[in-house]
Coordinates of C-alpha atoms in Angstrom, one line a residue:
X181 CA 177.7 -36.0 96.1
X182 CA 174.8 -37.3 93.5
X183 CA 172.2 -35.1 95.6
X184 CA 174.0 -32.0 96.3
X185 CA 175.0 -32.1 92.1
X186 CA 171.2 -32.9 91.7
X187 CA 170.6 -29.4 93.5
X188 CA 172.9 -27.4 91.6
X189 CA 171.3 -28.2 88.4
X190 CA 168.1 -27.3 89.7
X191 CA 169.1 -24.6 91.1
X192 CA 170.3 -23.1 87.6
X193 CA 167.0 -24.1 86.4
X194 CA 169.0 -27.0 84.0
X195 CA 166.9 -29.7 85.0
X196 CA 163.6 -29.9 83.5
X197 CA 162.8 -33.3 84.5
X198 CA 164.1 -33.4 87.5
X199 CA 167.4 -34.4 88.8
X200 CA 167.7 -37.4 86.5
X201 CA 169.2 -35.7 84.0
X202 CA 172.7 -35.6 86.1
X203 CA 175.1 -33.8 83.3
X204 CA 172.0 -31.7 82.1
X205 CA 174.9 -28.7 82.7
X206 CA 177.3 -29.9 79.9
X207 CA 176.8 -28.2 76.5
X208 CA 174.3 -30.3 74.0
X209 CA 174.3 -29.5 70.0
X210 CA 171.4 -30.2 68.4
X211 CA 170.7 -30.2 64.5
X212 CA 167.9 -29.3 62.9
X213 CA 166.8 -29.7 59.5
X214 CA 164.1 -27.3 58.3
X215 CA 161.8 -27.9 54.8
X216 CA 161.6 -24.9 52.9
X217 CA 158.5 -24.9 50.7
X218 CA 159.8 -25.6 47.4
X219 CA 158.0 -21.8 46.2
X220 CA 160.8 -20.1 48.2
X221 CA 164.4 -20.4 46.7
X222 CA 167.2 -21.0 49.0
X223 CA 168.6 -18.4 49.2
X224 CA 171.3 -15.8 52.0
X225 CA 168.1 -14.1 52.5
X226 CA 165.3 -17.0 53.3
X227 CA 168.6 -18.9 54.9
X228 CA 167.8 -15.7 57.5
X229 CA 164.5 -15.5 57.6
X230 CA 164.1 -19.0 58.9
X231 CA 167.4 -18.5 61.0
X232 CA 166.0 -15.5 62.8
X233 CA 162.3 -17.5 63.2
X234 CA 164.0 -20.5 65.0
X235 CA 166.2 -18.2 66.9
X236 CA 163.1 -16.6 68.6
X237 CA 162.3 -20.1 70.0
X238 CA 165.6 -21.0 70.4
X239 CA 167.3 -18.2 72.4
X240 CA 163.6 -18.1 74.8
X241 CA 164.5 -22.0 75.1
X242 CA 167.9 -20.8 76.1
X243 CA 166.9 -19.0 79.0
X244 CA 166.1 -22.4 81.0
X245 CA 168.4 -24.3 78.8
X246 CA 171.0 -22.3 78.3
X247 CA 173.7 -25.3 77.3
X248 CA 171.9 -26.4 74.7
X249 CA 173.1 -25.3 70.7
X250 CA 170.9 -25.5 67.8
X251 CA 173.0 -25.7 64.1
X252 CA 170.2 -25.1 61.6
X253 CA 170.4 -26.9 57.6
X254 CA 167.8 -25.8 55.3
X255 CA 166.6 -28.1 52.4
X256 CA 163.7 -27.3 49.8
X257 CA 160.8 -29.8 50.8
X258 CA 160.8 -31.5 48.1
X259 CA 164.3 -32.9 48.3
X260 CA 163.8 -33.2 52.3
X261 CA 163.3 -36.6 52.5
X262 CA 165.5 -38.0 50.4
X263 CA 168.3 -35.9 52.1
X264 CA 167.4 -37.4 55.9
X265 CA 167.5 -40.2 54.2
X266 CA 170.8 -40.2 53.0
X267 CA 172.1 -38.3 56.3
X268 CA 170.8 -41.2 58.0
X269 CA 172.7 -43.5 56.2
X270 CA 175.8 -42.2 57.1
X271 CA 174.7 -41.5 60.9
X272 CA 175.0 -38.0 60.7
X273 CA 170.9 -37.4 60.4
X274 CA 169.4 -34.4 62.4
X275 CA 168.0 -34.5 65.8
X276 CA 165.0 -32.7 64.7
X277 CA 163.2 -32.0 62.0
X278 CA 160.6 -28.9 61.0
X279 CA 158.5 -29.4 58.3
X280 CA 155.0 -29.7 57.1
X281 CA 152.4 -32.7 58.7
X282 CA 152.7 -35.0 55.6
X283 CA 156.3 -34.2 54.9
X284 CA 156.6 -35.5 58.7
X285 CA 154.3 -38.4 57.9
X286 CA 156.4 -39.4 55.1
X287 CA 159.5 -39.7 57.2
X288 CA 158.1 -41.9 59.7
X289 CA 156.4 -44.5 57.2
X290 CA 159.7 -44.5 55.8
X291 CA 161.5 -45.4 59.1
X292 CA 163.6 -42.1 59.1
X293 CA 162.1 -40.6 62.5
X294 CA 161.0 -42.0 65.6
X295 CA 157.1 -41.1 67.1
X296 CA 156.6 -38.5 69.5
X297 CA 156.2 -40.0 73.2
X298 CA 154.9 -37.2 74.9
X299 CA 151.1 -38.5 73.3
X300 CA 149.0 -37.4 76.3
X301 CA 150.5 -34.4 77.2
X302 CA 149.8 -33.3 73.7
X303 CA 146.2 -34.5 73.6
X304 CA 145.4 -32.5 76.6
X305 CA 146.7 -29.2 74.7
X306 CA 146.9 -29.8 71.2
X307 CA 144.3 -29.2 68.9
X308 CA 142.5 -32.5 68.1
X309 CA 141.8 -32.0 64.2
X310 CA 145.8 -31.0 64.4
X311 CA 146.9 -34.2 65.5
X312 CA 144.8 -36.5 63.1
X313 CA 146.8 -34.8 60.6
X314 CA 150.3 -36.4 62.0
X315 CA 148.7 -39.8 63.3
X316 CA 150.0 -42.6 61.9
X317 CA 149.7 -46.7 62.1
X318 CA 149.0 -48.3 65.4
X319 CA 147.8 -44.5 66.5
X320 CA 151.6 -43.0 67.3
X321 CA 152.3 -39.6 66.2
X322 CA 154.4 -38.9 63.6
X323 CA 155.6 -35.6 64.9
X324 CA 154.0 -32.7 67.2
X325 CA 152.3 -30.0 65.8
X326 CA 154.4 -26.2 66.3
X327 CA 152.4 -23.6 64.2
X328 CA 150.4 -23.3 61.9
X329 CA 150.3 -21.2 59.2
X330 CA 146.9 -19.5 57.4
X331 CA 145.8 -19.3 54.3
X332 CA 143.9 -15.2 53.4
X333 CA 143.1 -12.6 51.6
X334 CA 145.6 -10.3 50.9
X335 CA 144.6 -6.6 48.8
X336 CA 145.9 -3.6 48.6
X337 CA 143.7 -1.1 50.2
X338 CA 144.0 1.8 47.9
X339 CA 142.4 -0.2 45.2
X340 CA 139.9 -2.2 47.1
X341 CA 138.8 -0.3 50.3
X342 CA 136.5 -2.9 51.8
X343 CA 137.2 -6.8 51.6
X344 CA 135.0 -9.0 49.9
X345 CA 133.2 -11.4 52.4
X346 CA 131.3 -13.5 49.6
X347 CA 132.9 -15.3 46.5
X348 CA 130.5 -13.3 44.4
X349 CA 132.0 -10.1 45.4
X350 CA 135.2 -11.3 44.2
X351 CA 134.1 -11.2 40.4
X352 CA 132.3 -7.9 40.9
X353 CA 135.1 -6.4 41.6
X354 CA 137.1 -7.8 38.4
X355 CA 134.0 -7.0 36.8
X356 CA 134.7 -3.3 38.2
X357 CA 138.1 -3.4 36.5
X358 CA 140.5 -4.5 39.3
X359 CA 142.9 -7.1 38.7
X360 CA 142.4 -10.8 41.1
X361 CA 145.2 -13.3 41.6
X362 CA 144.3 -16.8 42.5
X363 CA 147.2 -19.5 42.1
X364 CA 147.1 -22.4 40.0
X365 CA 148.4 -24.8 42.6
X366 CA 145.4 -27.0 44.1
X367 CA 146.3 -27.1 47.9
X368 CA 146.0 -23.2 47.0
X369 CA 142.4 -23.3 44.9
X370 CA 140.9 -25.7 47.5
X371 CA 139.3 -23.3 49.5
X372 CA 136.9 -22.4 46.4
X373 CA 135.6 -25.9 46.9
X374 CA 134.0 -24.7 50.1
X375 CA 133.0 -21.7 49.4
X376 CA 131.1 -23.3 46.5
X377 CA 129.7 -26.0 48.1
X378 CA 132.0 -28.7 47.0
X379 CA 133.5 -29.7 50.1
X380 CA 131.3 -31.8 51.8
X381 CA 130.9 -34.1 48.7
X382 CA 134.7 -34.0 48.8
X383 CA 134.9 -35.3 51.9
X384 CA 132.6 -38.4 51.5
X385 CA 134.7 -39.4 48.5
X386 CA 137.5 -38.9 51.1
X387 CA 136.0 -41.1 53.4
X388 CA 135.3 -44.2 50.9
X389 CA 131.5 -43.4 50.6
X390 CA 129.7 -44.3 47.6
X391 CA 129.7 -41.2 45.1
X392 CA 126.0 -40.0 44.7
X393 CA 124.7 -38.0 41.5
X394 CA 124.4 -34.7 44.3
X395 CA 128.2 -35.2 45.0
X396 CA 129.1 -34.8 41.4
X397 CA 126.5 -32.4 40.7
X398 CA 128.7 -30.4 43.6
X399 CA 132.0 -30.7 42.3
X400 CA 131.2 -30.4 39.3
X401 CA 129.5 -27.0 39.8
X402 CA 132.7 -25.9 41.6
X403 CA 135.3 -27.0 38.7
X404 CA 132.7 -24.7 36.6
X405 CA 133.3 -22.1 39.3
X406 CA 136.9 -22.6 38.2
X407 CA 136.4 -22.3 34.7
X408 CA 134.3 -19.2 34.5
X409 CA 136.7 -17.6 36.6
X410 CA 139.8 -18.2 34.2
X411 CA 137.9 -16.6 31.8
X412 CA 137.5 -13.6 33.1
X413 CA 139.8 -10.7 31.5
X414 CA 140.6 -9.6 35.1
X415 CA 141.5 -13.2 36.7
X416 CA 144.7 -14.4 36.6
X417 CA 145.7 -17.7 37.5
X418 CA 149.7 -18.2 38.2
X419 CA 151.7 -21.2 38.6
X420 CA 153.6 -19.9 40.9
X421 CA 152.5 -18.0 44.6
X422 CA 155.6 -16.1 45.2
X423 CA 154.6 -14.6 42.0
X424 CA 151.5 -13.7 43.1
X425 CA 153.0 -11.3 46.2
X426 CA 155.5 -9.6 43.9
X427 CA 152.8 -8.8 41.5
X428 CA 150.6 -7.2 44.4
X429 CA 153.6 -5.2 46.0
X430 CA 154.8 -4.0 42.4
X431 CA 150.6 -2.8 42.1
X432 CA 149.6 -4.9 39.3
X433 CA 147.1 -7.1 41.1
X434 CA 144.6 -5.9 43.8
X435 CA 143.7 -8.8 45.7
X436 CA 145.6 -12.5 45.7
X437 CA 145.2 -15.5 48.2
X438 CA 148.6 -15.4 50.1
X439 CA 150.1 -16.6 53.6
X440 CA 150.3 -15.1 56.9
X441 CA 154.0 -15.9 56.2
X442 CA 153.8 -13.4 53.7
X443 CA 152.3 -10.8 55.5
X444 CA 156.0 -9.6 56.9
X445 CA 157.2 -9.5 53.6
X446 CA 154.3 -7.4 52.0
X447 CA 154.2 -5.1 55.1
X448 CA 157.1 -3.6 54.0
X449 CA 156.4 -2.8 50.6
X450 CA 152.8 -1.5 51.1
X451 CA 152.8 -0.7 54.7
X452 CA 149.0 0.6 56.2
X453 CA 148.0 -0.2 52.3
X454 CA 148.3 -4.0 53.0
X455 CA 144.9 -5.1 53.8
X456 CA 144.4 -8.4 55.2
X457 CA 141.2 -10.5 55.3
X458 CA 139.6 -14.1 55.3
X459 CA 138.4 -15.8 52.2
X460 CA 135.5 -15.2 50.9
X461 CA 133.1 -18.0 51.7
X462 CA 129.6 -18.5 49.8
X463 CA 126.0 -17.6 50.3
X464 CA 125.4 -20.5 52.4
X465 CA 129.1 -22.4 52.7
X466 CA 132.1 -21.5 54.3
X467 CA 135.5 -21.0 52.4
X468 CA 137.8 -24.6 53.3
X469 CA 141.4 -22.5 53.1
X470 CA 144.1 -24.9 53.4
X471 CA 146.4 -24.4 56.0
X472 CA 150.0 -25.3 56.6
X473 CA 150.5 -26.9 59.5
X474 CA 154.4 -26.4 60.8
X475 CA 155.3 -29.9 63.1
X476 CA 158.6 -31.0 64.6
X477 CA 160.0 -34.8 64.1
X478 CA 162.2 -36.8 66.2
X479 CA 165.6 -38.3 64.2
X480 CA 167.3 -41.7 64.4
X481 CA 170.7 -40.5 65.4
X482 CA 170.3 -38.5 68.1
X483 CA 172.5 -39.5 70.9
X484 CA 171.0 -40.2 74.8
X485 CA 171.4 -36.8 75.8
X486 CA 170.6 -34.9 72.7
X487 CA 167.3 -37.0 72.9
X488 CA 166.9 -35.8 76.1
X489 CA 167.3 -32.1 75.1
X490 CA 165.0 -32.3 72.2
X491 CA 161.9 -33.6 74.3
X492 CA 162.5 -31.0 76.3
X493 CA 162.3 -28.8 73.6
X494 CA 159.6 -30.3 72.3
X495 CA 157.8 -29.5 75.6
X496 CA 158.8 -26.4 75.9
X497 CA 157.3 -25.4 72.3
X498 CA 154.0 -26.9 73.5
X499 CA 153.5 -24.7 76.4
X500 CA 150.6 -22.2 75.9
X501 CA 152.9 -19.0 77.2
X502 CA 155.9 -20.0 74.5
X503 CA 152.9 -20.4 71.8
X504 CA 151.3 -17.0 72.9
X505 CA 154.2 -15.3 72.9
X506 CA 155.5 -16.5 69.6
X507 CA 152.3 -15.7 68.0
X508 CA 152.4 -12.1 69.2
X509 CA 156.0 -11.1 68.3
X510 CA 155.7 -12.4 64.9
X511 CA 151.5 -12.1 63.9
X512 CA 152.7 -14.4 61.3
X513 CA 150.8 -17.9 62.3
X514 CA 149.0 -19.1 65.1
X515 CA 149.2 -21.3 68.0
X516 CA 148.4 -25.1 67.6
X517 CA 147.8 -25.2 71.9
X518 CA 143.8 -24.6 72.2
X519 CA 144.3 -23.3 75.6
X520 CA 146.1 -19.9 74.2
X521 CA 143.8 -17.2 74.0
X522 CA 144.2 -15.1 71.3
X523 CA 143.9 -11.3 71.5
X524 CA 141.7 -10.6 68.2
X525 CA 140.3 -7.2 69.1
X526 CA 143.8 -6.0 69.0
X527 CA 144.8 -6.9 65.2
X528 CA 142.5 -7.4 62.5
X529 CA 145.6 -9.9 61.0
X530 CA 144.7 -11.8 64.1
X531 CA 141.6 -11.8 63.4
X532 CA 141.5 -12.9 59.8
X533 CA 144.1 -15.7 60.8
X534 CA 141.1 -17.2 63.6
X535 CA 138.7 -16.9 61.4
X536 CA 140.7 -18.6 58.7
X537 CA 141.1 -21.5 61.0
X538 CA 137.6 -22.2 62.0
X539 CA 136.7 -22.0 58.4
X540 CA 139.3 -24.8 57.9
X541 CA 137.5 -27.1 60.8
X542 CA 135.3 -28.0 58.0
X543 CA 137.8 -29.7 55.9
X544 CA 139.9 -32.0 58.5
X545 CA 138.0 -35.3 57.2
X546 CA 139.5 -34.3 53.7
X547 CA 142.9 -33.5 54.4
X548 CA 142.8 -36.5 57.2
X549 CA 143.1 -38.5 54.7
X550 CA 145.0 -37.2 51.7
X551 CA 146.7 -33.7 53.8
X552 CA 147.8 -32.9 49.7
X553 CA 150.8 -34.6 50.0
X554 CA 153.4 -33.4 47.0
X555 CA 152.9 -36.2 45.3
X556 CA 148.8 -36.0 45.2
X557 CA 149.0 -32.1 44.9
X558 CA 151.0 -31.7 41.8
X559 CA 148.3 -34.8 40.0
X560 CA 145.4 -32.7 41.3
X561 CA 146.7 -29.3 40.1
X562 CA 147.4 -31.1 36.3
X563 CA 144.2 -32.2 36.4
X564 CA 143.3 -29.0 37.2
X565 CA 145.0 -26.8 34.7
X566 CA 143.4 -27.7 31.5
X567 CA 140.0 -27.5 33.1
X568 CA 141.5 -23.4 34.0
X569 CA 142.5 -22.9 30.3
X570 CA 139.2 -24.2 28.9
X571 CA 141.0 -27.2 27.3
X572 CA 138.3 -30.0 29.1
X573 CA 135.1 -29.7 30.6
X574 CA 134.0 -29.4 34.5
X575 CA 132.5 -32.4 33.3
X576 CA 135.3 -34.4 32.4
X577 CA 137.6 -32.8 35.1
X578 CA 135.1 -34.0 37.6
X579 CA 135.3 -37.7 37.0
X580 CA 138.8 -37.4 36.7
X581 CA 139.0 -35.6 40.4
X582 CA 137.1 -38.4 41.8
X583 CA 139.0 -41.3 40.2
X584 CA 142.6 -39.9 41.6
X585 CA 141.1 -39.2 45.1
X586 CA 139.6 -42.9 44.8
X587 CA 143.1 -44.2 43.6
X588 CA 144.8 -42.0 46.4
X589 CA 143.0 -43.4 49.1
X590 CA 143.4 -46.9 48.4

């Protein structure tokens, strides 16, 4: 009776381990808890935006797994953890949990998630400077890496026909009298520091190496970047991003930094207008954009069976054909699996979004270490703020950077 129950599952195509999973027929709900950045208010309409991106994966997933339900709770990522937390408490926690790579690393330190087991499957198809980001003590993973989402140039085409490929272009064309966004948040400025030549002393105070008079020469000179910039008449600096995409769609700004999780959004206002583009790097540096990497934790309350179902979602996600065809039906982020292929020569938005990425190869030991977790990203852009209104010095700012990464580290 076992074996011929065995073949009907498989048969269905129910059993993706094998005929071990006997009941692998009977329905399975599965919650999952999703970290809104804290930019984006919670609203009917970004309840449905992330609805109808989880239900591409989920309804694909279905196809093979077609008795398994996902009931999706969104939370603002700042109050993420402390909500798991308190779900947890009660027993009613999720069964998995999408959110960025130190929101994920978070969770586990605090005992709110369990590692990911599947370790060498994912090391054969995962990105490696990807996974550093979710490794945590005794070399587990925190979570496994699902998307990831790029940092770019956004500009509106009838104002600024050709994208600027150097950082020096950027104030010529404020200079010309068109309007530049650039937001105040430091996770978002960071890619400056490459571009300027900042980054490589950035990572060796990252990495606990003594400071040399070069490396503060470096950051310094970057923080001055900063400085000059703000006071340009054409250069605005804004607290918040989402600001920065409704100013661009409504025309008052020509160029911002945005997301490829914007580009959707700002399709539809400007439609062929909407240029799209990588940062500009420097004469002799690359641009270090900071991108969000999207990863899925395992919770503490899952039953056997909806353990069961989430690895096997898990495995499903990681499969280069899901993460290819994900990436094409949305052209919203890319894959994290480095054997998908992406097709660049048909979408310049593709393009940008590869480029972006191998300009961001250059900042892993940085964000390795720190990844600008909420905490260290709101200190950095305080620090930052005064230096952008002229109220201290790169000078000062400088010293002051270097002391809170020091303090960070330790």
């Amino acid at each position: 009776m076992r074996h011929r129950r065995c073949l009907t599952v498989a048969a269905l195509g129910l059993a993706l381990s094998g005929c071990s999973q006997i009941n692998a027929s009977l329905p399975v709900n599965l919650y999952l808890a999703i970290g809104v950045p804290d930019s984006r208010t919670i609203t009917e309409e970004s309840h449905r935006f992330f609805r109808q991106r989880v239900d591409l994966v989920v309804k694909e997933f279905q196809r093979i797994r077609p008795n398994i339900n996902v009931q999706l709770a969104v939370y603002p990522e700042h109050a993420l953890v402390d909500r798991i937390q308190k779900r947890n408490s009660a027993e009613l926690g999720p069964d998995l949990i999408l959110s960025d790579a130190y929101i994920s690393r978070e969770l586990f330190n605090k005992g709110l998630t369990d590692p990911i087991p599947d370790q060498a499957l994912l090391r054969r198809n995962i990105f490696a400077n990807l996974l550093q980001r979710v490794v945590v003590k005794k070399n587990q993973l925190a979570s496994q890496p699902f998307l990831i989402y790029l940092q770019l140039a956004c500009f509106d085409r009838r104002q600024i026909p050709q994208a600027p490929t150097r950082i020096r272009e950027l104030l010529s064309i404020s200079a010309a009298g068109k309007n530049i966004g650039l937001s105040l948040d430091s996770a978002q400025l960071f890619w400056t520091a490459g571009s300027l030549g900042a980054l490589p002393a950035l990572n060796r105070v990252s990495s606990g190496q003594p400071v040399k008079a070069e490396d503060r020469e470096a950051i310094t000179n970057w923080l001055e970047w900063l400085n000059q910039a703000a006071m340009q008449q054409r250069i605005s600096f804004y607290p918040d991003a989402s600001e920065l995409t409704q100013d661009l769609k409504s025309g008052e700004i020509s160029w911002i930094t945005c997301s490829s999780s914007n580009i959707e959004d700002l399709r539809k206002t400007l439609g062929t207008r909407l240029g799209v583009s990588p940062l500009p790097s420097g004469e002799t540096h690359s641009a270090s954009p900071f991108n969000r990497l999207r990863t899925f934790s395992l919770g503490k309350n899952s039953s056997s069976r909806q353990r069961k179902a989430s690895l096997a979602f898990l495995r499903y996600l990681a499969q280069p054909q899901t993460q290819r065809d994900l990436t094409l039906r949305t052209l919203s982020f890319l894959p994290v699996n480095r054997h998908v292929k992406v097709p660049v020569a048909s979408s310049a938005v593709l393009r940008a979004m590869v480029a972006s990425r191998r300009q961001s190869e250059g900042s892993t030991t940085f964000l390795q270490h720190f990844d600008l977790s909420q905490n260290l990203r709101e200190r950095v852009t305080l620090l930052l703020t005064p230096l952008v209104y002229g109220v201290e010095s790169a000078e000062q700012a400088s010293e002051q950077l270097i002391d809170l990464l020091n303090e960070a580290r330790q």
